[in-house]
PDB file of C-alpha atoms in Angstrom:
ATOM      1  CA  MET A  19       4.742 -18.138   6.488  1.00 37.00           C
ATOM      2  CA  LYS A  20       5.473 -15.436   9.044  1.00 37.00           C
ATOM      3  CA  LEU A  21       8.157 -12.983   8.111  1.00 38.00           C
ATOM      4  CA  PRO A  22       9.430 -10.954  11.059  1.00 39.00           C
ATOM      5  CA  PHE A  23      10.305  -7.449  10.005  1.00 38.00           C
ATOM      6  CA  HIS A  24      13.213  -5.757  11.765  1.00 41.00           C
ATOM      7  CA  ARG A  25      14.428  -2.190  11.568  1.00 47.00           C
ATOM      8  CA  ASP A  26      17.545  -0.605  12.994  1.00 44.00           C
ATOM      9  CA  ALA A  27      16.963   1.727  15.919  1.00 42.00           C
ATOM     10  CA  VAL A  28      18.689   4.699  14.356  1.00 40.00           C
ATOM     11  CA  ASN A  29      17.680   8.227  13.534  1.00 39.00           C
ATOM     12  CA  ALA A  30      17.231   7.493   9.861  1.00 40.00           C
ATOM     13  CA  PRO A  31      16.170  10.217   7.443  1.00 41.00           C
ATOM     14  CA  ALA A  32      12.455  10.414   6.830  1.00 43.00           C
ATOM     15  CA  PRO A  33      11.403   8.303   3.829  1.00 42.00           C
ATOM     16  CA  GLN A  34       9.635  11.309   2.333  1.00 41.00           C
ATOM     17  CA  GLU A  35      12.969  13.065   1.947  1.00 45.00           C
ATOM     18  CA  THR A  36      14.798  10.283   0.150  1.00 44.00           C
ATOM     19  CA  ALA A  37      12.196   8.484  -1.949  1.00 49.00           C
ATOM     20  CA  PRO A  38      11.306  10.209  -5.204  1.00 67.00           C
ATOM     21  CA  ALA A  39       8.076   9.140  -6.858  1.00 86.00           C
ATOM     22  CA  LEU A  40       8.074   5.972  -8.934  1.00 95.00           C
ATOM     23  CA  LYS A  41       5.646   5.041 -11.701  1.00 96.00           C
ATOM     24  CA  VAL A  42       5.932   1.704 -13.507  1.00 97.00           C
ATOM     25  CA  PRO A  43       3.596  -0.359 -15.721  1.00 97.00           C
ATOM     26  CA  HIS A  44       2.521  -3.470 -13.854  1.00 97.00           C
ATOM     27  CA  THR A  45       3.447  -5.547 -16.911  1.00 96.00           C
ATOM     28  CA  GLU A  46       7.136  -4.571 -16.716  1.00 96.00           C
ATOM     29  CA  SER A  47       9.198  -7.764 -16.807  1.00 95.00           C
ATOM     30  CA  ASN A  48      11.021  -7.040 -13.517  1.00 96.00           C
ATOM     31  CA  ILE A  49       8.198  -5.180 -11.818  1.00 97.00           C
ATOM     32  CA  ILE A  50       8.464  -7.097  -8.518  1.00 97.00           C
ATOM     33  CA  GLU A  51      12.166  -6.309  -8.292  1.00 96.00           C
ATOM     34  CA  ILE A  52      11.596  -2.623  -9.070  1.00 96.00           C
ATOM     35  CA  LEU A  53       8.771  -2.110  -6.580  1.00 97.00           C
ATOM     36  CA  SER A  54      10.242  -4.238  -3.798  1.00 96.00           C
ATOM     37  CA  GLY A  55      13.552  -2.405  -4.114  1.00 95.00           C
ATOM     38  CA  LYS A  56      11.831   0.933  -3.666  1.00 95.00           C
ATOM     39  CA  LEU A  57       9.728  -0.383  -0.780  1.00 95.00           C
ATOM     40  CA  SER A  58      12.751  -1.919   0.952  1.00 92.00           C
ATOM     41  CA  THR A  59      14.535   1.421   0.847  1.00 92.00           C
ATOM     42  CA  ILE A  60      11.530   3.182   2.357  1.00 92.00           C
ATOM     43  CA  LEU A  61      10.812   0.578   5.043  1.00 90.00           C
ATOM     44  CA  ASP A  62      14.443   0.429   6.156  1.00 89.00           C
ATOM     45  CA  GLN A  63      14.384   4.178   6.766  1.00 91.00           C
ATOM     46  CA  VAL A  64      11.376   4.148   9.069  1.00 90.00           C
ATOM     47  CA  PRO A  65      12.673   4.641  12.646  1.00 91.00           C
ATOM     48  CA  SER A  66      12.177   1.589  14.825  1.00 87.00           C
ATOM     49  CA  HIS A  67       9.882   3.408  17.250  1.00 91.00           C
ATOM     50  CA  GLN A  68       7.285   3.964  14.531  1.00 93.00           C
ATOM     51  CA  PRO A  69       4.825   1.097  13.975  1.00 94.00           C
ATOM     52  CA  ILE A  70       4.178   0.465  10.289  1.00 94.00           C
ATOM     53  CA  ILE A  71       0.517   0.512   9.295  1.00 96.00           C
ATOM     54  CA  ILE A  72      -0.810  -0.475   5.871  1.00 96.00           C
ATOM     55  CA  ILE A  73      -4.273   0.837   5.016  1.00 97.00           C
ATOM     56  CA  CYS A  74      -5.749  -0.713   1.887  1.00 97.00           C
ATOM     57  CA  VAL A  75      -8.543   1.649   0.888  1.00 96.00           C
ATOM     58  CA  GLY A  76     -11.469   0.603  -1.283  1.00 95.00           C
ATOM     59  CA  THR A  77     -14.566  -1.553  -1.524  1.00 94.00           C
ATOM     60  CA  ASP A  78     -15.430  -4.954  -2.921  1.00 93.00           C
ATOM     61  CA  ARG A  79     -18.675  -3.482  -4.293  1.00 92.00           C
ATOM     62  CA  SER A  80     -16.889  -1.743  -7.171  1.00 92.00           C
ATOM     63  CA  THR A  81     -14.525  -3.545  -9.516  1.00 94.00           C
ATOM     64  CA  GLY A  82     -12.238  -0.575 -10.055  1.00 93.00           C
ATOM     65  CA  ASP A  83     -12.192   0.352  -6.381  1.00 94.00           C
ATOM     66  CA  SER A  84     -11.412  -3.179  -5.191  1.00 96.00           C
ATOM     67  CA  LEU A  85      -7.639  -2.891  -5.688  1.00 97.00           C
ATOM     68  CA  GLY A  86      -6.965  -1.979  -2.055  1.00 97.00           C
ATOM     69  CA  PRO A  87      -9.054  -4.768  -0.476  1.00 97.00           C
ATOM     70  CA  LEU A  88      -7.569  -7.311  -2.899  1.00 98.00           C
ATOM     71  CA  VAL A  89      -4.048  -6.290  -1.882  1.00 98.00           C
ATOM     72  CA  GLY A  90      -5.021  -6.410   1.785  1.00 97.00           C
ATOM     73  CA  THR A  91      -6.457  -9.911   1.466  1.00 97.00           C
ATOM     74  CA  GLN A  92      -3.269 -11.189  -0.164  1.00 96.00           C
ATOM     75  CA  LEU A  93      -1.056  -9.479   2.413  1.00 96.00           C
ATOM     76  CA  ARG A  94      -3.123 -11.029   5.200  1.00 95.00           C
ATOM     77  CA  LYS A  95      -2.240 -14.482   3.821  1.00 93.00           C
ATOM     78  CA  PHE A  96       1.474 -13.614   3.906  1.00 91.00           C
ATOM     79  CA  ARG A  97       1.211 -12.801   7.639  1.00 85.00           C
ATOM     80  CA  LEU A  98       3.985 -10.231   7.670  1.00 86.00           C
ATOM     81  CA  ASP A  99       5.061  -9.783  11.281  1.00 79.00           C
ATOM     82  CA  GLY A 100       5.730  -6.242  12.418  1.00 82.00           C
ATOM     83  CA  ILE A 101       3.270  -4.728   9.933  1.00 89.00           C
ATOM     84  CA  HIS A 102      -0.287  -3.877  10.940  1.00 95.00           C
ATOM     85  CA  LEU A 103      -2.882  -4.254   8.190  1.00 96.00           C
ATOM     86  CA  TYR A 104      -6.274  -2.618   7.673  1.00 97.00           C
ATOM     87  CA  GLY A 105      -8.554  -3.218   4.691  1.00 97.00           C
ATOM     88  CA  THR A 106      -9.414  -6.600   3.184  1.00 97.00           C
ATOM     89  CA  LEU A 107     -12.255  -8.007   1.117  1.00 97.00           C
ATOM     90  CA  GLU A 108     -13.931  -9.218   4.316  1.00 96.00           C
ATOM     91  CA  GLN A 109     -13.286  -6.013   6.264  1.00 96.00           C
ATOM     92  CA  PRO A 110     -12.790  -3.188   3.754  1.00 96.00           C
ATOM     93  CA  VAL A 111     -11.793   0.357   4.653  1.00 96.00           C
ATOM     94  CA  HIS A 112     -14.036   2.612   2.585  1.00 93.00           C
ATOM     95  CA  ALA A 113     -15.843   5.949   2.613  1.00 90.00           C
ATOM     96  CA  MET A 114     -18.215   4.932   5.406  1.00 91.00           C
ATOM     97  CA  ASN A 115     -15.585   3.846   7.938  1.00 95.00           C
ATOM     98  CA  LEU A 116     -12.351   5.564   6.869  1.00 95.00           C
ATOM     99  CA  LYS A 117     -12.504   8.328   9.489  1.00 94.00           C
ATOM    100  CA  ASP A 118     -13.234   5.852  12.271  1.00 96.00           C
ATOM    101  CA  THR A 119     -10.397   3.598  11.110  1.00 97.00           C
ATOM    102  CA  LEU A 120      -7.908   6.467  11.152  1.00 97.00           C
ATOM    103  CA  GLN A 121      -9.086   7.496  14.614  1.00 96.00           C
ATOM    104  CA  THR A 122      -8.705   3.919  15.888  1.00 97.00           C
ATOM    105  CA  ILE A 123      -5.161   3.737  14.533  1.00 97.00           C
ATOM    106  CA  GLN A 124      -4.182   7.007  16.189  1.00 95.00           C
ATOM    107  CA  GLU A 125      -5.604   5.786  19.490  1.00 96.00           C
ATOM    108  CA  GLN A 126      -3.906   2.384  19.358  1.00 96.00           C
ATOM    109  CA  PHE A 127      -0.483   3.339  17.971  1.00 96.00           C
ATOM    110  CA  SER A 128       2.009   6.017  18.901  1.00 95.00           C
ATOM    111  CA  ASP A 129       3.381   7.993  15.940  1.00 95.00           C
ATOM    112  CA  PRO A 130       2.492   5.376  13.288  1.00 96.00           C
ATOM    113  CA  PHE A 131       4.017   5.381   9.811  1.00 96.00           C
ATOM    114  CA  ILE A 132       1.067   4.817   7.502  1.00 97.00           C
ATOM    115  CA  ILE A 133       1.275   3.369   3.996  1.00 97.00           C
ATOM    116  CA  ALA A 134      -1.908   3.897   1.989  1.00 97.00           C
ATOM    117  CA  ILE A 135      -2.841   1.655  -0.924  1.00 97.00           C
ATOM    118  CA  ASP A 136      -5.638   2.742  -3.222  1.00 96.00           C
ATOM    119  CA  ALA A 137      -6.930   2.630  -6.780  1.00 95.00           C
ATOM    120  CA  CYS A 138      -7.046   5.772  -8.871  1.00 93.00           C
ATOM    121  CA  LEU A 139      -8.044   6.994 -12.307  1.00 92.00           C
ATOM    122  CA  GLY A 140      -5.651   8.630 -14.736  1.00 92.00           C
ATOM    123  CA  GLN A 141      -4.705   9.199 -18.339  1.00 93.00           C
ATOM    124  CA  LEU A 142      -5.232   6.441 -20.875  1.00 93.00           C
ATOM    125  CA  THR A 143      -1.485   5.967 -21.349  1.00 95.00           C
ATOM    126  CA  SER A 144      -1.054   5.451 -17.599  1.00 95.00           C
ATOM    127  CA  VAL A 145      -3.719   2.797 -17.074  1.00 96.00           C
ATOM    128  CA  GLY A 146      -2.079  -0.268 -15.551  1.00 97.00           C
ATOM    129  CA  CYS A 147       0.733   1.691 -13.919  1.00 98.00           C
ATOM    130  CA  ILE A 148       1.615   1.382 -10.245  1.00 98.00           C
ATOM    131  CA  GLN A 149       2.885   4.457  -8.420  1.00 97.00           C
ATOM    132  CA  ILE A 150       4.856   4.800  -5.181  1.00 97.00           C
ATOM    133  CA  GLY A 151       5.177   8.277  -3.741  1.00 94.00           C
ATOM    134  CA  SER A 152       5.550  10.360  -0.605  1.00 93.00           C
ATOM    135  CA  GLY A 153       2.628  11.906   1.186  1.00 94.00           C
ATOM    136  CA  PRO A 154      -1.005  10.845   1.452  1.00 94.00           C
ATOM    137  CA  VAL A 155      -3.594   9.682  -1.020  1.00 92.00           C
ATOM    138  CA  LYS A 156      -6.916  11.495  -1.161  1.00 88.00           C
ATOM    139  CA  PRO A 157      -9.564   8.780  -1.353  1.00 85.00           C
ATOM    140  CA  GLY A 158     -12.716   9.735  -3.181  1.00 72.00           C
ATOM    141  CA  ALA A 159     -11.165  12.724  -4.950  1.00 60.00           C
ATOM    142  CA  GLY A 160     -11.871  11.195  -8.355  1.00 54.00           C
ATOM    143  CA  VAL A 161     -15.569  10.841  -7.585  1.00 55.00           C
ATOM    144  CA  ASN A 162     -15.992  14.117  -5.668  1.00 61.00           C
ATOM    145  CA  LYS A 163     -16.122  12.659  -2.160  1.00 70.00           C
ATOM    146  CA  GLU A 164     -14.747  14.620   0.793  1.00 79.00           C
ATOM    147  CA  LEU A 165     -12.624  12.147   2.722  1.00 88.00           C
ATOM    148  CA  PRO A 166      -9.534  12.669   4.903  1.00 92.00           C
ATOM    149  CA  PRO A 167      -6.094  12.207   3.307  1.00 93.00           C
ATOM    150  CA  VAL A 168      -4.410   8.922   4.227  1.00 96.00           C
ATOM    151  CA  GLY A 169      -0.777   7.969   4.578  1.00 96.00           C
ATOM    152  CA  ASP A 170       2.767   9.172   5.089  1.00 96.00           C
ATOM    153  CA  MET A 171       3.405   7.521   1.732  1.00 95.00           C
ATOM    154  CA  HIS A 172       1.180   5.869  -0.822  1.00 96.00           C
ATOM    155  CA  ILE A 173       0.950   3.172  -3.444  1.00 97.00           C
ATOM    156  CA  THR A 174      -1.681   3.685  -6.107  1.00 97.00           C
ATOM    157  CA  GLY A 175      -2.741   1.631  -9.078  1.00 97.00           C
ATOM    158  CA  ILE A 176      -4.194   3.451 -12.082  1.00 96.00           C
ATOM    159  CA  VAL A 177      -7.068   1.152 -12.954  1.00 96.00           C
ATOM    160  CA  ASN A 178      -8.917   3.168 -15.594  1.00 94.00           C
ATOM    161  CA  VAL A 179      -9.316   6.501 -17.365  1.00 93.00           C
ATOM    162  CA  GLY A 180     -10.466   9.501 -15.344  1.00 86.00           C
ATOM    163  CA  GLY A 181     -12.186  12.731 -16.215  1.00 78.00           C
ATOM    164  CA  PHE A 182     -15.698  11.605 -17.163  1.00 77.00           C
ATOM    165  CA  MET A 183     -18.412   9.563 -15.401  1.00 81.00           C
ATOM    166  CA  GLU A 184     -15.990   8.258 -12.786  1.00 83.00           C
ATOM    167  CA  TYR A 185     -18.533   6.096 -10.953  1.00 81.00           C
ATOM    168  CA  PHE A 186     -19.474   4.351 -14.191  1.00 86.00           C
ATOM    169  CA  VAL A 187     -15.810   3.928 -15.139  1.00 89.00           C
ATOM    170  CA  LEU A 188     -14.933   2.339 -11.800  1.00 88.00           C
ATOM    171  CA  GLN A 189     -17.891  -0.023 -11.995  1.00 88.00           C
ATOM    172  CA  ASN A 190     -16.853  -1.120 -15.490  1.00 89.00           C
ATOM    173  CA  THR A 191     -13.140  -1.617 -14.893  1.00 94.00           C
ATOM    174  CA  ARG A 192     -11.773  -5.010 -15.897  1.00 95.00           C
ATOM    175  CA  LEU A 193     -11.385  -7.298 -12.892  1.00 96.00           C
ATOM    176  CA  SER A 194      -8.450  -9.083 -14.523  1.00 97.00           C
ATOM    177  CA  LEU A 195      -6.451  -5.845 -14.581  1.00 97.00           C
ATOM    178  CA  VAL A 196      -7.229  -5.010 -10.955  1.00 97.00           C
ATOM    179  CA  MET A 197      -6.369  -8.519  -9.771  1.00 97.00           C
ATOM    180  CA  SER A 198      -3.090  -8.526 -11.690  1.00 98.00           C
ATOM    181  CA  MET A 199      -2.074  -5.186 -10.196  1.00 98.00           C
ATOM    182  CA  ALA A 200      -3.078  -6.312  -6.701  1.00 98.00           C
ATOM    183  CA  ASP A 201      -0.973  -9.452  -7.097  1.00 98.00           C
ATOM    184  CA  VAL A 202       2.055  -7.393  -8.121  1.00 98.00           C
ATOM    185  CA  ILE A 203       1.711  -4.971  -5.194  1.00 98.00           C
ATOM    186  CA  ALA A 204       1.240  -7.733  -2.602  1.00 97.00           C
ATOM    187  CA  LYS A 205       4.164  -9.801  -3.868  1.00 97.00           C
ATOM    188  CA  SER A 206       6.352  -6.701  -3.956  1.00 96.00           C
ATOM    189  CA  PHE A 207       5.578  -6.053  -0.297  1.00 93.00           C
ATOM    190  CA  GLU A 208       6.386  -9.633   0.631  1.00 93.00           C
ATOM    191  CA  ALA A 209       9.688  -9.438  -1.247  1.00 92.00           C
ATOM    192  CA  ALA A 210      10.549  -6.097   0.384  1.00 91.00           C
ATOM    193  CA  VAL A 211       9.892  -7.377   3.896  1.00 85.00           C
ATOM    194  CA  THR A 212      11.813 -10.597   3.192  1.00 81.00           C
ATOM    195  CA  HIS A 213      14.770  -8.586   1.901  1.00 76.00           C
ATOM    196  CA  SER A 214      14.746  -6.327   4.954  1.00 71.00           C
ATOM    197  CA  MET A 215      14.553  -9.319   7.271  1.00 65.00           C
ATOM    198  CA  THR A 216      17.491 -11.014   5.525  1.00 65.00           C
ATOM    199  CA  ALA A 217      19.594  -7.863   5.603  1.00 61.00           C
ATOM    200  CA  SER A 218      18.919  -7.363   9.318  1.00 54.00           C
ATOM    201  CA  THR A 219      19.877 -10.965  10.054  1.00 43.00           C
ATOM    202  CA  SER A 220      23.113 -10.644   8.095  1.00 40.00           C
ATOM    203  CA  PHE A 221      24.078  -7.467   9.924  1.00 36.00           C
ATOM    204  CA  ALA A 222      23.324  -9.087  13.253  1.00 37.00           C
ATOM    205  CA  ARG A 223      25.645 -11.983  12.445  1.00 35.00           C
ATOM    206  CA  LEU A 224      28.405  -9.655  11.355  1.00 36.00           C
ATOM    207  CA  ASP A 225      28.071  -7.619  14.538  1.00 37.00           C
ATOM    208  CA  GLY A 226      28.167 -10.769  16.646  1.00 35.00           C
TER     209      GLY A 226
END
């Protein structure tokens, strides 16, 4: 189902200024409501002249690093109009093509608002948490790769414990955890876009 996404053409405050960081376990009973509410607030504040780009970073060759492509594949099925998507299981955005992808986006879009989605490693008590925050992610930082930062805001899923043998940890992350987190993130995006579309329609009717 296509969900057209509308935004008011107003000089809204930048999302970075009004969206404090959020960190929630993906098993929280109302996790979709929590994440979609935060995402709706951020998306509604993006000025209408800025195209919204989602970059799902990662690779299908590593279980722990497959969170981004899994989210991208699910979002592709939702066919969210007005949102441009990069990074799926079939066409992942990873270390080898990240720079080229960012360059392509800058060439094709004027002043894009980029949302980066990526897996990350963290403390044991944070494994399974999903984070939404301002500013870019730094792909590859956990495994000592020098890659460009990505995003005006980011969504990260803490898939395993960091600090020791990161490559091995990512390769041995449970697929069930990564898939569950990807499902939550994708459904939260769909709910956020649906909410924004409904709100825009309601306002249009009131104004008419």
